[in-house]
PDB file of C-alpha atoms in Angstrom:
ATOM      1  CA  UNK G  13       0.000   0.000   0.000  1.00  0.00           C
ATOM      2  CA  UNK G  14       1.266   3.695  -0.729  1.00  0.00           C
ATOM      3  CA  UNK G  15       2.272   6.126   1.709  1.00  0.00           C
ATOM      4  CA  UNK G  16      -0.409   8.811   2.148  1.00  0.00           C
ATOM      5  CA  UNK G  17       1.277  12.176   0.420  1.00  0.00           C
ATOM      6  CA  UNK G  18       2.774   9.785  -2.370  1.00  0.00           C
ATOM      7  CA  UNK G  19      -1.164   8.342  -3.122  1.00  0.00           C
ATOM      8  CA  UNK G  20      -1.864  12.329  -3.329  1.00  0.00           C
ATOM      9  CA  UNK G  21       0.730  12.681  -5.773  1.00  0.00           C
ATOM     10  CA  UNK G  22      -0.803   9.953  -7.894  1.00  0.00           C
ATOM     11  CA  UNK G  23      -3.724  11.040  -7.985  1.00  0.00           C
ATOM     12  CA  UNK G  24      -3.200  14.501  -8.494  1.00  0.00           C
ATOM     13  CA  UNK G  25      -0.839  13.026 -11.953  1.00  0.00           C
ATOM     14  CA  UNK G  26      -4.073  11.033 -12.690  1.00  0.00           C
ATOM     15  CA  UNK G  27      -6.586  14.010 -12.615  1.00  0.00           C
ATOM     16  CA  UNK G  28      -3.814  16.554 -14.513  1.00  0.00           C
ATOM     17  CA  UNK G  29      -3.832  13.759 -17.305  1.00  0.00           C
ATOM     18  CA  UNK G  30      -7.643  13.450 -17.653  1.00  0.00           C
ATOM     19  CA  UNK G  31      -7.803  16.759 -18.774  1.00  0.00           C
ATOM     20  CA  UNK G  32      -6.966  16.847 -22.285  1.00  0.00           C
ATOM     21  CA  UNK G  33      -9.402  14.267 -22.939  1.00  0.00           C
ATOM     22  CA  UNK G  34     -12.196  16.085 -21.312  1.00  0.00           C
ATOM     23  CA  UNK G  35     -11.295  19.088 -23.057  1.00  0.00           C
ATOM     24  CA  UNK G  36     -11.717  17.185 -26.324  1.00  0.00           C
ATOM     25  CA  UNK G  37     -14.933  15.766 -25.266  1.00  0.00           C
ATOM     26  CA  UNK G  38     -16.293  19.251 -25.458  1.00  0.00           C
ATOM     27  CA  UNK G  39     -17.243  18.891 -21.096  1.00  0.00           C
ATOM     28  CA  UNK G  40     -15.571  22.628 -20.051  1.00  0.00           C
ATOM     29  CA  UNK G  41     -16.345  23.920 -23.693  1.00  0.00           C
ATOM     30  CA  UNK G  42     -18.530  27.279 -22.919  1.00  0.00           C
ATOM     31  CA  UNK G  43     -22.037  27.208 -24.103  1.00  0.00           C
ATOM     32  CA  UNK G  44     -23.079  29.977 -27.040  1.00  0.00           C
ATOM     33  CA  UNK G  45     -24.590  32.748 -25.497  1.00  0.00           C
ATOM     34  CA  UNK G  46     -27.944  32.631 -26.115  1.00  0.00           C
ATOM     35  CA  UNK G  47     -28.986  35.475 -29.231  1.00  0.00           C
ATOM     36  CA  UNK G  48     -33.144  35.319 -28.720  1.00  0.00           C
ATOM     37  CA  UNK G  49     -35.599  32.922 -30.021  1.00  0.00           C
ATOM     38  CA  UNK G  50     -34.456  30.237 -31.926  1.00  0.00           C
ATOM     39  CA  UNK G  51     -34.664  30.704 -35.713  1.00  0.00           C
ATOM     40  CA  UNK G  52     -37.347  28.344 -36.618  1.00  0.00           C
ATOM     41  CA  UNK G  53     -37.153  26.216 -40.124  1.00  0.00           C
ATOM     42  CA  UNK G  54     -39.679  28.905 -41.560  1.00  0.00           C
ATOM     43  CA  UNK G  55     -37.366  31.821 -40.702  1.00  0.00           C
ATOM     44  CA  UNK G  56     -34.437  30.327 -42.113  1.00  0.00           C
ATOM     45  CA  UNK G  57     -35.063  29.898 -45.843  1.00  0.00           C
ATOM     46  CA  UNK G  58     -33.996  32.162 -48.000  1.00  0.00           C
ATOM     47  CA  UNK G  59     -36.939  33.464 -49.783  1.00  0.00           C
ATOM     48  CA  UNK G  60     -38.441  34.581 -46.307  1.00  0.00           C
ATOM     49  CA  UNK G  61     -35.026  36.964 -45.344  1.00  0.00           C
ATOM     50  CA  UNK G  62     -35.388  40.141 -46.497  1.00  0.00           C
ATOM     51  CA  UNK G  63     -33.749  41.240 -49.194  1.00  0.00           C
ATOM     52  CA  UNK G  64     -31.970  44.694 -50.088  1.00  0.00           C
ATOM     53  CA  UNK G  65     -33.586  47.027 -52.121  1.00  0.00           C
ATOM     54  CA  UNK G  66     -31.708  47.841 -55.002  1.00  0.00           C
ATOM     55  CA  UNK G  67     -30.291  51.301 -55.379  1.00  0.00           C
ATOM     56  CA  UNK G  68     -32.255  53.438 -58.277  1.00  0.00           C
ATOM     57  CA  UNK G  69     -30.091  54.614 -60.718  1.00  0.00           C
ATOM     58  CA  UNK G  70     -31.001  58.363 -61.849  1.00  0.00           C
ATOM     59  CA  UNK G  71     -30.039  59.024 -65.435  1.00  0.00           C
ATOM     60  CA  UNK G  72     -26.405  60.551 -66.420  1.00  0.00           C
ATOM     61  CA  UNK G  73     -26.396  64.272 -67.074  1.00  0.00           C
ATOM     62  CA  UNK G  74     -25.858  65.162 -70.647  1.00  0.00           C
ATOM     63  CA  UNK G  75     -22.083  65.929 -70.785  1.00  0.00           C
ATOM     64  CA  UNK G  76     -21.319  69.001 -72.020  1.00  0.00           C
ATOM     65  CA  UNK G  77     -19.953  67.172 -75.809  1.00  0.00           C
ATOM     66  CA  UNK G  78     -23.401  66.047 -76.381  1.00  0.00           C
ATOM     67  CA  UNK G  79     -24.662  69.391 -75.900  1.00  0.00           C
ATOM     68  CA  UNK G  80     -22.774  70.603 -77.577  1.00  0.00           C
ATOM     69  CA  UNK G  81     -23.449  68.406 -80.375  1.00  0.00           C
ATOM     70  CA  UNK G  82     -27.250  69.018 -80.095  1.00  0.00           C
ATOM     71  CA  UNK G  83     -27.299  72.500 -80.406  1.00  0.00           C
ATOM     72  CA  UNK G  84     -25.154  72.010 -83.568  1.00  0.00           C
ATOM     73  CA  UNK G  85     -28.040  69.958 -84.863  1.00  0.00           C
ATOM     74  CA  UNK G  86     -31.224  72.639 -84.288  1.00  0.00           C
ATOM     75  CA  UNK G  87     -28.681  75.245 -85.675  1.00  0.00           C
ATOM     76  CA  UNK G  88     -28.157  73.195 -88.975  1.00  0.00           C
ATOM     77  CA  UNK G  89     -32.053  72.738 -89.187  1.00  0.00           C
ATOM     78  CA  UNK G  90     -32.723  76.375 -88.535  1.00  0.00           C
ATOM     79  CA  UNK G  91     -30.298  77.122 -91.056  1.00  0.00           C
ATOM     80  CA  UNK G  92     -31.762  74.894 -93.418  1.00  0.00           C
ATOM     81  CA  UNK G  93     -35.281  75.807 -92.640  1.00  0.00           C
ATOM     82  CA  UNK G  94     -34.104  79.586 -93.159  1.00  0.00           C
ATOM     83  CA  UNK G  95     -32.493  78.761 -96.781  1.00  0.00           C
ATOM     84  CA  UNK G  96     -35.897  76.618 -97.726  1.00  0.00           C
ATOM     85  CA  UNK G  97     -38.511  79.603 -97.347  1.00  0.00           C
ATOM     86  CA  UNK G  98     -35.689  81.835 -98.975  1.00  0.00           C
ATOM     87  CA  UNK G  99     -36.039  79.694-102.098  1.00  0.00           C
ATOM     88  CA  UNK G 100     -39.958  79.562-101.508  1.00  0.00           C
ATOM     89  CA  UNK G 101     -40.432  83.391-101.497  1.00  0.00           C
ATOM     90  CA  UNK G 102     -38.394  83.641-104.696  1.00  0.00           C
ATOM     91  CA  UNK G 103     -40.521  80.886-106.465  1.00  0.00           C
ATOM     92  CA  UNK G 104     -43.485  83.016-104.947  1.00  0.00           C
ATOM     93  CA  UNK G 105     -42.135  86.350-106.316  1.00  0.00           C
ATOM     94  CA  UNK G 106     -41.524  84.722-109.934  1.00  0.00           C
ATOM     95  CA  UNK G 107     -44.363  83.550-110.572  1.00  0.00           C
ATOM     96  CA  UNK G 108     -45.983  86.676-109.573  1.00  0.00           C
ATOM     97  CA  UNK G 109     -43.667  88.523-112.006  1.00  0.00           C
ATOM     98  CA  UNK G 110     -44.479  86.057-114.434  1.00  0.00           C
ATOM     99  CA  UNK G 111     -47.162  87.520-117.255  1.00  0.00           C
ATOM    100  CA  UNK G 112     -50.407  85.360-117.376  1.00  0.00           C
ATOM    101  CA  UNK G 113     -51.131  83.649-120.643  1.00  0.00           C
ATOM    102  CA  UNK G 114     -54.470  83.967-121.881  1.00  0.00           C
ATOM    103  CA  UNK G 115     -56.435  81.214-123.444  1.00  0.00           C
ATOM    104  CA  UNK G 116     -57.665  81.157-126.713  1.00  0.00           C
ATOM    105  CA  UNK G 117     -59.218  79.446-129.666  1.00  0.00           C
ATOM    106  CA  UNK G 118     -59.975  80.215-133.410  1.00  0.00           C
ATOM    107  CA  UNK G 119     -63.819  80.095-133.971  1.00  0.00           C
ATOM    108  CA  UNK G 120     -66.516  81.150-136.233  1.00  0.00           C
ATOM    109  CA  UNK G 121     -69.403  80.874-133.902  1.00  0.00           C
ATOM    110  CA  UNK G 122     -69.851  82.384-130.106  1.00  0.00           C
ATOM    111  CA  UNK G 123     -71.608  79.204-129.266  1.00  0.00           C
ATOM    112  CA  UNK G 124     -68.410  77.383-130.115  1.00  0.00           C
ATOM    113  CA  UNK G 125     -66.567  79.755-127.589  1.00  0.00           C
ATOM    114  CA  UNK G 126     -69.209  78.873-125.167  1.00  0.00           C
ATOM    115  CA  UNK G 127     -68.769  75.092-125.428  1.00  0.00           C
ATOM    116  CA  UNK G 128     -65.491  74.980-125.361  1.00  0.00           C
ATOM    117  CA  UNK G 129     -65.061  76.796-122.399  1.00  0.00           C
ATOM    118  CA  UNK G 130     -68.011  74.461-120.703  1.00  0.00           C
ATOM    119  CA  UNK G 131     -65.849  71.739-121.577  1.00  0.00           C
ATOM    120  CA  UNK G 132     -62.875  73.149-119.832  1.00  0.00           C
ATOM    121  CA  UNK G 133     -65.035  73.821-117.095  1.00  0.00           C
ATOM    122  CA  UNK G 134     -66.334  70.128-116.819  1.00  0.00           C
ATOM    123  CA  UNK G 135     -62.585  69.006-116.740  1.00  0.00           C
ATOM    124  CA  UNK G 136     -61.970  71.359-114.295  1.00  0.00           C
ATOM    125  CA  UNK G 137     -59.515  73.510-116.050  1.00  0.00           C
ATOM    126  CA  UNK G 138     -60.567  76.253-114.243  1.00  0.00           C
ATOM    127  CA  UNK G 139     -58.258  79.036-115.028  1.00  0.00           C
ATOM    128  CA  UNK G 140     -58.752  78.319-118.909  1.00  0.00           C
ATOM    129  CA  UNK G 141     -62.771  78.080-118.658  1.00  0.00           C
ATOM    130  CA  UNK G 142     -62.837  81.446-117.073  1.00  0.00           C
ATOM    131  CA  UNK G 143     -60.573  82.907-119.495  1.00  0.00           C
ATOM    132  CA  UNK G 144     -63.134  82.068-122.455  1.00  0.00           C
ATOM    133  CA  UNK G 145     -66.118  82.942-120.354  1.00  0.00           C
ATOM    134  CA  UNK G 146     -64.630  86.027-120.302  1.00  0.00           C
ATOM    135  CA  UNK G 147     -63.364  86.488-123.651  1.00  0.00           C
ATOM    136  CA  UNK G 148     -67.051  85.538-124.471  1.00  0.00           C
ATOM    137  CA  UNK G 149     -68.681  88.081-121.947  1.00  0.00           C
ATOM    138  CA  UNK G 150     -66.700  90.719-123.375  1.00  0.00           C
ATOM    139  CA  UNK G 151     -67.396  89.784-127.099  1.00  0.00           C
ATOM    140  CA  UNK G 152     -70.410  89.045-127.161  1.00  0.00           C
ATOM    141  CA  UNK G 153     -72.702  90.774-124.696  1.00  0.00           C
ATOM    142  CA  UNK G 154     -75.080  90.907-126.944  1.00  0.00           C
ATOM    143  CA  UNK G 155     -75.394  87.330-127.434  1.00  0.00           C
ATOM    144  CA  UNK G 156     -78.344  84.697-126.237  1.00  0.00           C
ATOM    145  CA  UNK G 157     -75.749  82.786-123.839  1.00  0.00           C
ATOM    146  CA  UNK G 158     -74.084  86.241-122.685  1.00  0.00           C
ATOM    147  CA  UNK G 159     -75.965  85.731-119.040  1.00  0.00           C
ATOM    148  CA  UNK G 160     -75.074  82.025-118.755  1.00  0.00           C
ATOM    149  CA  UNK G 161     -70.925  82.960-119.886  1.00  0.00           C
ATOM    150  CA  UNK G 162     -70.899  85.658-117.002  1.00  0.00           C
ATOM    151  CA  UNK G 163     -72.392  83.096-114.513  1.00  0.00           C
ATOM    152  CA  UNK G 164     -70.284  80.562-114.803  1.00  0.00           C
ATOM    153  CA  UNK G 165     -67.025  82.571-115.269  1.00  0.00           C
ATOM    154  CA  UNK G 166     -68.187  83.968-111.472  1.00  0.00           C
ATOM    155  CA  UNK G 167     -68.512  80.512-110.392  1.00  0.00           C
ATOM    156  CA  UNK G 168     -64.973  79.955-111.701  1.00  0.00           C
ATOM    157  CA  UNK G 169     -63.873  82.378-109.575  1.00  0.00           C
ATOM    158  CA  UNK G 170     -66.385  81.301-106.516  1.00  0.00           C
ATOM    159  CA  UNK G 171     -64.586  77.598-107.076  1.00  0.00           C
ATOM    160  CA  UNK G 172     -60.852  79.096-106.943  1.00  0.00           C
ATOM    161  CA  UNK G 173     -61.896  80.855-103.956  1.00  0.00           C
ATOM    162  CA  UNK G 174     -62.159  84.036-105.010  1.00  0.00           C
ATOM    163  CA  UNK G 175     -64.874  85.268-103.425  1.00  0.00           C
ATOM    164  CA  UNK G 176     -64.948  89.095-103.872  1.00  0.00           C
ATOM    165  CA  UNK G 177     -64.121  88.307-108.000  1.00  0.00           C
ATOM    166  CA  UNK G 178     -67.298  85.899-107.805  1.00  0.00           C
ATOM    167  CA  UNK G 179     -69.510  88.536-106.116  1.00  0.00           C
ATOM    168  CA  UNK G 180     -68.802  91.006-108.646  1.00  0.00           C
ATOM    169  CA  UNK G 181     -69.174  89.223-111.382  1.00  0.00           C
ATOM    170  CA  UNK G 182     -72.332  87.700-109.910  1.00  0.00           C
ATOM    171  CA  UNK G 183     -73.735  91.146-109.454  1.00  0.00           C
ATOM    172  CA  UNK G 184     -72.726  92.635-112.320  1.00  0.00           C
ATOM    173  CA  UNK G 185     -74.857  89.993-114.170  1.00  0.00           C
ATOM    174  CA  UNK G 186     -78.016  91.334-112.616  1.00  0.00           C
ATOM    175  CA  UNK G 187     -77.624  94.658-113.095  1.00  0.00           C
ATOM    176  CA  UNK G 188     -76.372  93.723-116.934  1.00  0.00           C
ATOM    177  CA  UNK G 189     -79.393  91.124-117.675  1.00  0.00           C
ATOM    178  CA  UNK G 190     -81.516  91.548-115.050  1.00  0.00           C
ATOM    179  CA  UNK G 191     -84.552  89.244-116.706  1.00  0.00           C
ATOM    180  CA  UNK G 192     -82.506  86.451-117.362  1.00  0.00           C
ATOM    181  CA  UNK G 193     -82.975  83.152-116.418  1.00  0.00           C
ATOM    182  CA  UNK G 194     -79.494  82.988-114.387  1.00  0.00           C
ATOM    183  CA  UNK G 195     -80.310  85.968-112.514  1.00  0.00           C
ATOM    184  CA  UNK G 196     -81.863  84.076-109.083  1.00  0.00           C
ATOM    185  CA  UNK G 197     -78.695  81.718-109.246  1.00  0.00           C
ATOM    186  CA  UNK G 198     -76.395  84.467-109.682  1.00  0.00           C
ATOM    187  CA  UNK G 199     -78.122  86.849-106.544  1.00  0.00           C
ATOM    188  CA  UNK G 200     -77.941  83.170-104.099  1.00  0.00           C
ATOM    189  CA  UNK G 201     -74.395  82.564-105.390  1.00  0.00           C
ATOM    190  CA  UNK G 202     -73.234  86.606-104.478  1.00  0.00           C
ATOM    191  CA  UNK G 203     -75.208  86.007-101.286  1.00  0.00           C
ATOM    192  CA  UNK G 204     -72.529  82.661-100.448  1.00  0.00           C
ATOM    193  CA  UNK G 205     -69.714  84.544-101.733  1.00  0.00           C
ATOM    194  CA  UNK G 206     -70.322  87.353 -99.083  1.00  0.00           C
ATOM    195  CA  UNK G 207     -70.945  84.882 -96.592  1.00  0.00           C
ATOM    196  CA  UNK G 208     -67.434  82.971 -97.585  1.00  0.00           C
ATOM    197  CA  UNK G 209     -65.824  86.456 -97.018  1.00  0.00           C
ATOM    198  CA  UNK G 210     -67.797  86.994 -93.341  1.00  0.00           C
ATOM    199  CA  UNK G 211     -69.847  89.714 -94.924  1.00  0.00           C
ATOM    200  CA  UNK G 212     -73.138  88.516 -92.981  1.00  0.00           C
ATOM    201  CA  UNK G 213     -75.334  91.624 -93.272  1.00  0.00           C
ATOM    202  CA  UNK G 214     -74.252  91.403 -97.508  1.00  0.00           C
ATOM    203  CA  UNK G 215     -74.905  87.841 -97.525  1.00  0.00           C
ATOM    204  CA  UNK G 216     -78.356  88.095 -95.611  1.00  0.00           C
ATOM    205  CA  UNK G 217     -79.455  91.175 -98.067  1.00  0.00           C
ATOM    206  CA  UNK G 218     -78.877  89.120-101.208  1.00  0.00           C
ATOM    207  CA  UNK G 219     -80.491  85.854 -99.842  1.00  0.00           C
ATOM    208  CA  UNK G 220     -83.177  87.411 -98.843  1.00  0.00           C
ATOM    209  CA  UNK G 221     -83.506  89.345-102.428  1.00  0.00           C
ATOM    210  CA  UNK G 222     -83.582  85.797-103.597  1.00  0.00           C
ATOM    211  CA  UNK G 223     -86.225  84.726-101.293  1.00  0.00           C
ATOM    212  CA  UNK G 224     -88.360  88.067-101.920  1.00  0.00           C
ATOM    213  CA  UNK G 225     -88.072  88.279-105.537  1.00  0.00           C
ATOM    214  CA  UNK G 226     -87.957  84.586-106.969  1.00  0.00           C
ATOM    215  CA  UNK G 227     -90.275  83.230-103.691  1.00  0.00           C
ATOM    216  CA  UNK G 228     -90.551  79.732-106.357  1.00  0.00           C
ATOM    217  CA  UNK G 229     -87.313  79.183-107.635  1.00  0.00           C
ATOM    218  CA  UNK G 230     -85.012  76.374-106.561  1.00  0.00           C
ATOM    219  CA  UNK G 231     -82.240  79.144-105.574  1.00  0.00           C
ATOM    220  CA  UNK G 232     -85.158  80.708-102.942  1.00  0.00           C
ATOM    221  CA  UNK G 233     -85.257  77.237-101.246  1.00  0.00           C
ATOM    222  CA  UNK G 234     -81.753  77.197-100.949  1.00  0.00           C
ATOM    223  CA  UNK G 235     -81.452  80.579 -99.631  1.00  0.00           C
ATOM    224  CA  UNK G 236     -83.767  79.875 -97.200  1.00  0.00           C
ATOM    225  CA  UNK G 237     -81.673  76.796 -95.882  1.00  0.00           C
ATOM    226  CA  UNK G 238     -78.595  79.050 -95.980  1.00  0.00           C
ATOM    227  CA  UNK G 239     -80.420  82.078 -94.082  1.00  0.00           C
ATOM    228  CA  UNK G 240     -81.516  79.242 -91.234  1.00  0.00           C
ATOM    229  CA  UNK G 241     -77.695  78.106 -91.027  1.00  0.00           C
ATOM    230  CA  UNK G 242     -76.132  81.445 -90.148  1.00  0.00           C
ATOM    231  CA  UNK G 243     -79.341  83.359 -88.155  1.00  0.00           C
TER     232      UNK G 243
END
């Protein structure tokens, strides 16, 4: 048997021996502090984290090159806008120089004159109709068709929209031939050139000289539609 203080020693060799072995068995390892509830399945895939919101990118300022290069651009279009209604006022000014070229035809008979121009008219050759009404008006006032020539060369003018050319000529046919036939057409066609041109108080007088004078015609109808329209 062992003497008292060496059994002490013994054991005390024993007990300094055990302790890597404990150590390794994870006995004096600390435990983890504890962090709050325990993160449950749930909580721990990924779809249920929350995710960072991406930054927002704001668009990059214009550097000063492009613009630069942009106000290049609107200066070449002004310039070129500039040089186009240059070249539009001097088409503009020579054909206003430019002497207008009467139409004409050889014939032996007014009421050749007449047709043709009618034809013109029909193929709406306006300019060249109302340049042998014309001739024709001025010819031949005398003529059966004289009325009829001045009416239609105002509606030439009424159709190119020249509406103060169209009420003259309308007018002047009634005071020229004032029993003829065309004369109820011509006073409802003055009375829609005057109302083309705004002229409301002209307009309603020669409607209404229409209406008055002709109360049966087909123009008084119509003037009385057009009076309705505007009063």
């Amino acid at each position: 048997m062992l003497p008292a203080k060496r059994y002490v020693v013994f054991i005390a060799f024993l007990a300094i021996m055990a302790l890597p072995a404990c150590s390794g068995l994870g006995i004096f390892t600390p435990a983890p502090a504890d962090t709050g509830a325990p993160e449950t399945v749930e909580d721990s895939r990924p779809e249920n984290k929350p995710q960072a919101t991406p930054p927002v990118e704001s668009p990059a300022p214009d550097t000063p090159v492009d613009t630069n290069a942009k106000a290049e651009k609107i200066e070449a279009l002004e310039e070129k806008i500039v040089l186009l209604e240059d070249k539009v006022k001097t088409l503009e000014n020579e054909v206003a120089g430019q002497k207008k070229v009467v139409y004409t035809i050889e014939y032996s008979d007014p009421a050749q004159l007449y047709r043709e121009a009618r034809t013109l008219l029909l193929a709406n050759d306006i300019d060249n109709a109302a340049d042998l009404f014309s001739t024709f008006a001025k010819k031949h006032p005398a003529h059966a068709l004289a009325d009829n020539a001045m009416y239609w060369l105002g509606e030439c003018h009424y159709t190119k929209g020249d509406y103060k050319a169209a009420a003259a000529v309308f007018k002047a046919l009634v005071t020229t031939y004032p029993k003829a036939e065309k004369v109820p057409d011509a006073l409802l066609k003055a009375g829609y050139a005057y109302l083309s041109m705004d002229d409301v108080n002209r307009a309603s007088h020669f409607l209404r000289q229409v209406i008055t004078k002709y109360p049966f015609s087909p123009a008084a109808e119509k003037a009385q539609v057009k009076l309705k329209d505007f009063q």
